[in-house]
């Protein structure tokens, strides 16, 4: 019998609807595989009995003819989304063992669509990082090679989908946390327009940037699952007042006449093997009928300094709620209230959140606020306007790198600054709130996946996914998968 865990969401949907497999069988197959590949540390919390209960309910719906296309399909959730039945920790000691009294809107919506939760995936603490090595519960391994990072912060979700420990996973992206791990693990990731999926129940990092999205094997799967995830939510004050949208409608529209802006100076600065694979991907799109136009992103080059002022500023404010009083870690030995709060924070937060709280508090403090925070907001606006300018005058979509090369080793880039600098191609679209994707486009000589980034105007996810699907119909890089140690 074929290995069901290798299937895409769209294949699984057909198998379930035609009753060729039950959701219980499918869920069990993933749970077994998760157990066998524990060493990857992709998951932080797995509760087989709860997952199987959800799968049974899905099977009942299918039997009664009450199913929808996603009914019975397993999904993993990044441990940034709060869940009632699995612990919600943001990979921090601060929230170790925390059980939320409610599900995040995104989780709730996918449950209503009939999806079965497999568990919670590992990430960098409070989604701060690019390696998943900042998790308080141990790093996640990249299934392609254990000495290289899976990327971050959604490294658990990317590693799980790459290792086929889930057909699809939710993830979050504040400055690259869906796209970069998807790139490093050879899977497909989409960060939609800021404000389209609800932030309600997403453990906050930087609220003006935090965006929920999807990591899957294909653009088609991203389109199917994301369609059930977006839509206005009154519980999120920055939610866009638009109803849901079927994002699969433009999957087969092709790219004839589509003008693609090529961020040539960015692509040329990447590692030569990555550079060549991005140019090959552009050739594929050209052959399919797209027109390539060179563009020069200049304001966007200021993305990293702007992001590393705004994101820590917002983080310092958001993380203020962890005081050891209402919930979260509380120190055992303290002399008075202030001492209790100090000690709780000192013990609960790891080094990266502490670093960001310090930077954020500094840039927001009297005397520095205008010089740093206000200035960063002004440049953020210029970056957004630069993208708008290209989209209204010269191109419909932009191709750029996701990162400067393939996944790096855990022991490379050990200082925080070099990690921050590696976010240079993912933070500009985040600052502008634009939808963007990471798509596999090669394997380098070390056997590691390579990827490119596709950036679209606001609310144009359906078109973005259509272009990505056209590329994936013409190539098979997204079908490459790692050989797992447990299978050797
Ligand atoms: N690497 C970036 C950071 O550390 C992005 C993280 C994210 O998108 N959550 O802030």
Short mmCIF file of C-alpha atoms in Angstrom, two decimals, residues 40-44 76-80 91 120-125 127-135 138-144 148-165 169-173 176-187 215 410:
data_model
loop_
_atom_site.label_atom_id
_atom_site.label_comp_id
_atom_site.label_asym_id
_atom_site.label_seq_id
_atom_site.Cartn_x
_atom_site.Cartn_y
_atom_site.Cartn_z
CA UNK A 40 13.42 16.02 14.81
CA UNK A 41 11.66 17.74 17.74
CA UNK A 42 9.20 19.24 15.26
CA UNK A 43 6.31 18.88 17.72
CA UNK A 44 6.09 20.18 21.27
CA UNK A 76 -0.37 20.79 12.82
CA UNK A 77 -0.52 24.19 14.51
CA UNK A 78 2.44 26.35 15.35
CA UNK A 79 2.70 26.78 19.11
CA UNK A 80 1.96 30.49 18.74
CA UNK A 91 8.14 27.75 23.00
CA UNK A 120 1.59 21.89 18.30
CA UNK A 121 4.84 22.59 16.48
CA UNK A 122 8.06 23.99 17.85
CA UNK A 123 9.28 27.52 17.07
CA UNK A 124 11.66 30.19 18.28
CA UNK A 125 10.59 31.58 21.64
CA UNK A 127 8.49 33.64 17.32
CA UNK A 128 11.71 35.63 17.76
CA UNK A 129 14.40 34.15 15.60
CA UNK A 130 15.37 32.45 12.35
CA UNK A 131 16.61 29.04 13.46
CA UNK A 132 14.13 27.50 15.95
CA UNK A 133 17.20 27.15 18.16
CA UNK A 134 15.74 29.85 20.44
CA UNK A 135 13.03 27.44 21.62
CA UNK A 138 15.18 22.30 22.37
CA UNK A 139 15.91 23.02 18.73
CA UNK A 140 14.06 21.46 15.80
CA UNK A 141 16.18 19.61 13.25
CA UNK A 142 16.03 20.10 9.50
CA UNK A 143 14.99 16.72 8.02
CA UNK A 144 17.29 17.33 5.02
CA UNK A 148 21.71 22.74 9.41
CA UNK A 149 18.88 24.87 10.80
CA UNK A 150 15.28 24.28 9.71
CA UNK A 151 14.87 28.05 9.71
CA UNK A 152 12.57 29.96 12.00
CA UNK A 153 10.63 30.95 13.70
CA UNK A 154 8.16 28.41 12.22
CA UNK A 155 10.87 25.72 12.01
CA UNK A 156 8.67 23.05 13.62
CA UNK A 157 5.88 23.55 11.07
CA UNK A 158 8.32 23.55 8.12
CA UNK A 159 10.24 20.53 9.39
CA UNK A 160 6.98 18.63 10.05
CA UNK A 161 5.65 19.25 6.53
CA UNK A 162 9.03 18.46 4.91
CA UNK A 163 9.31 15.20 6.85
CA UNK A 164 5.64 14.46 6.04
CA UNK A 165 4.74 14.43 9.72
CA UNK A 169 0.70 23.23 9.10
CA UNK A 170 -0.24 26.68 10.27
CA UNK A 171 2.61 29.11 10.88
CA UNK A 172 3.09 32.81 11.61
CA UNK A 173 5.24 35.40 9.90
CA UNK A 176 9.93 36.08 7.47
CA UNK A 177 9.01 33.27 9.83
CA UNK A 178 6.89 31.36 7.31
CA UNK A 179 8.91 32.03 4.16
CA UNK A 180 12.45 31.41 5.45
CA UNK A 181 11.78 28.05 7.19
CA UNK A 182 9.69 26.92 4.19
CA UNK A 183 12.70 27.81 1.98
CA UNK A 184 15.20 26.00 4.22
CA UNK A 185 13.04 22.85 4.40
CA UNK A 186 12.03 22.68 0.72
CA UNK A 187 8.31 23.24 1.26
CA UNK A 215 3.11 25.81 5.12
CA UNK A 410 23.57 25.61 13.65
#
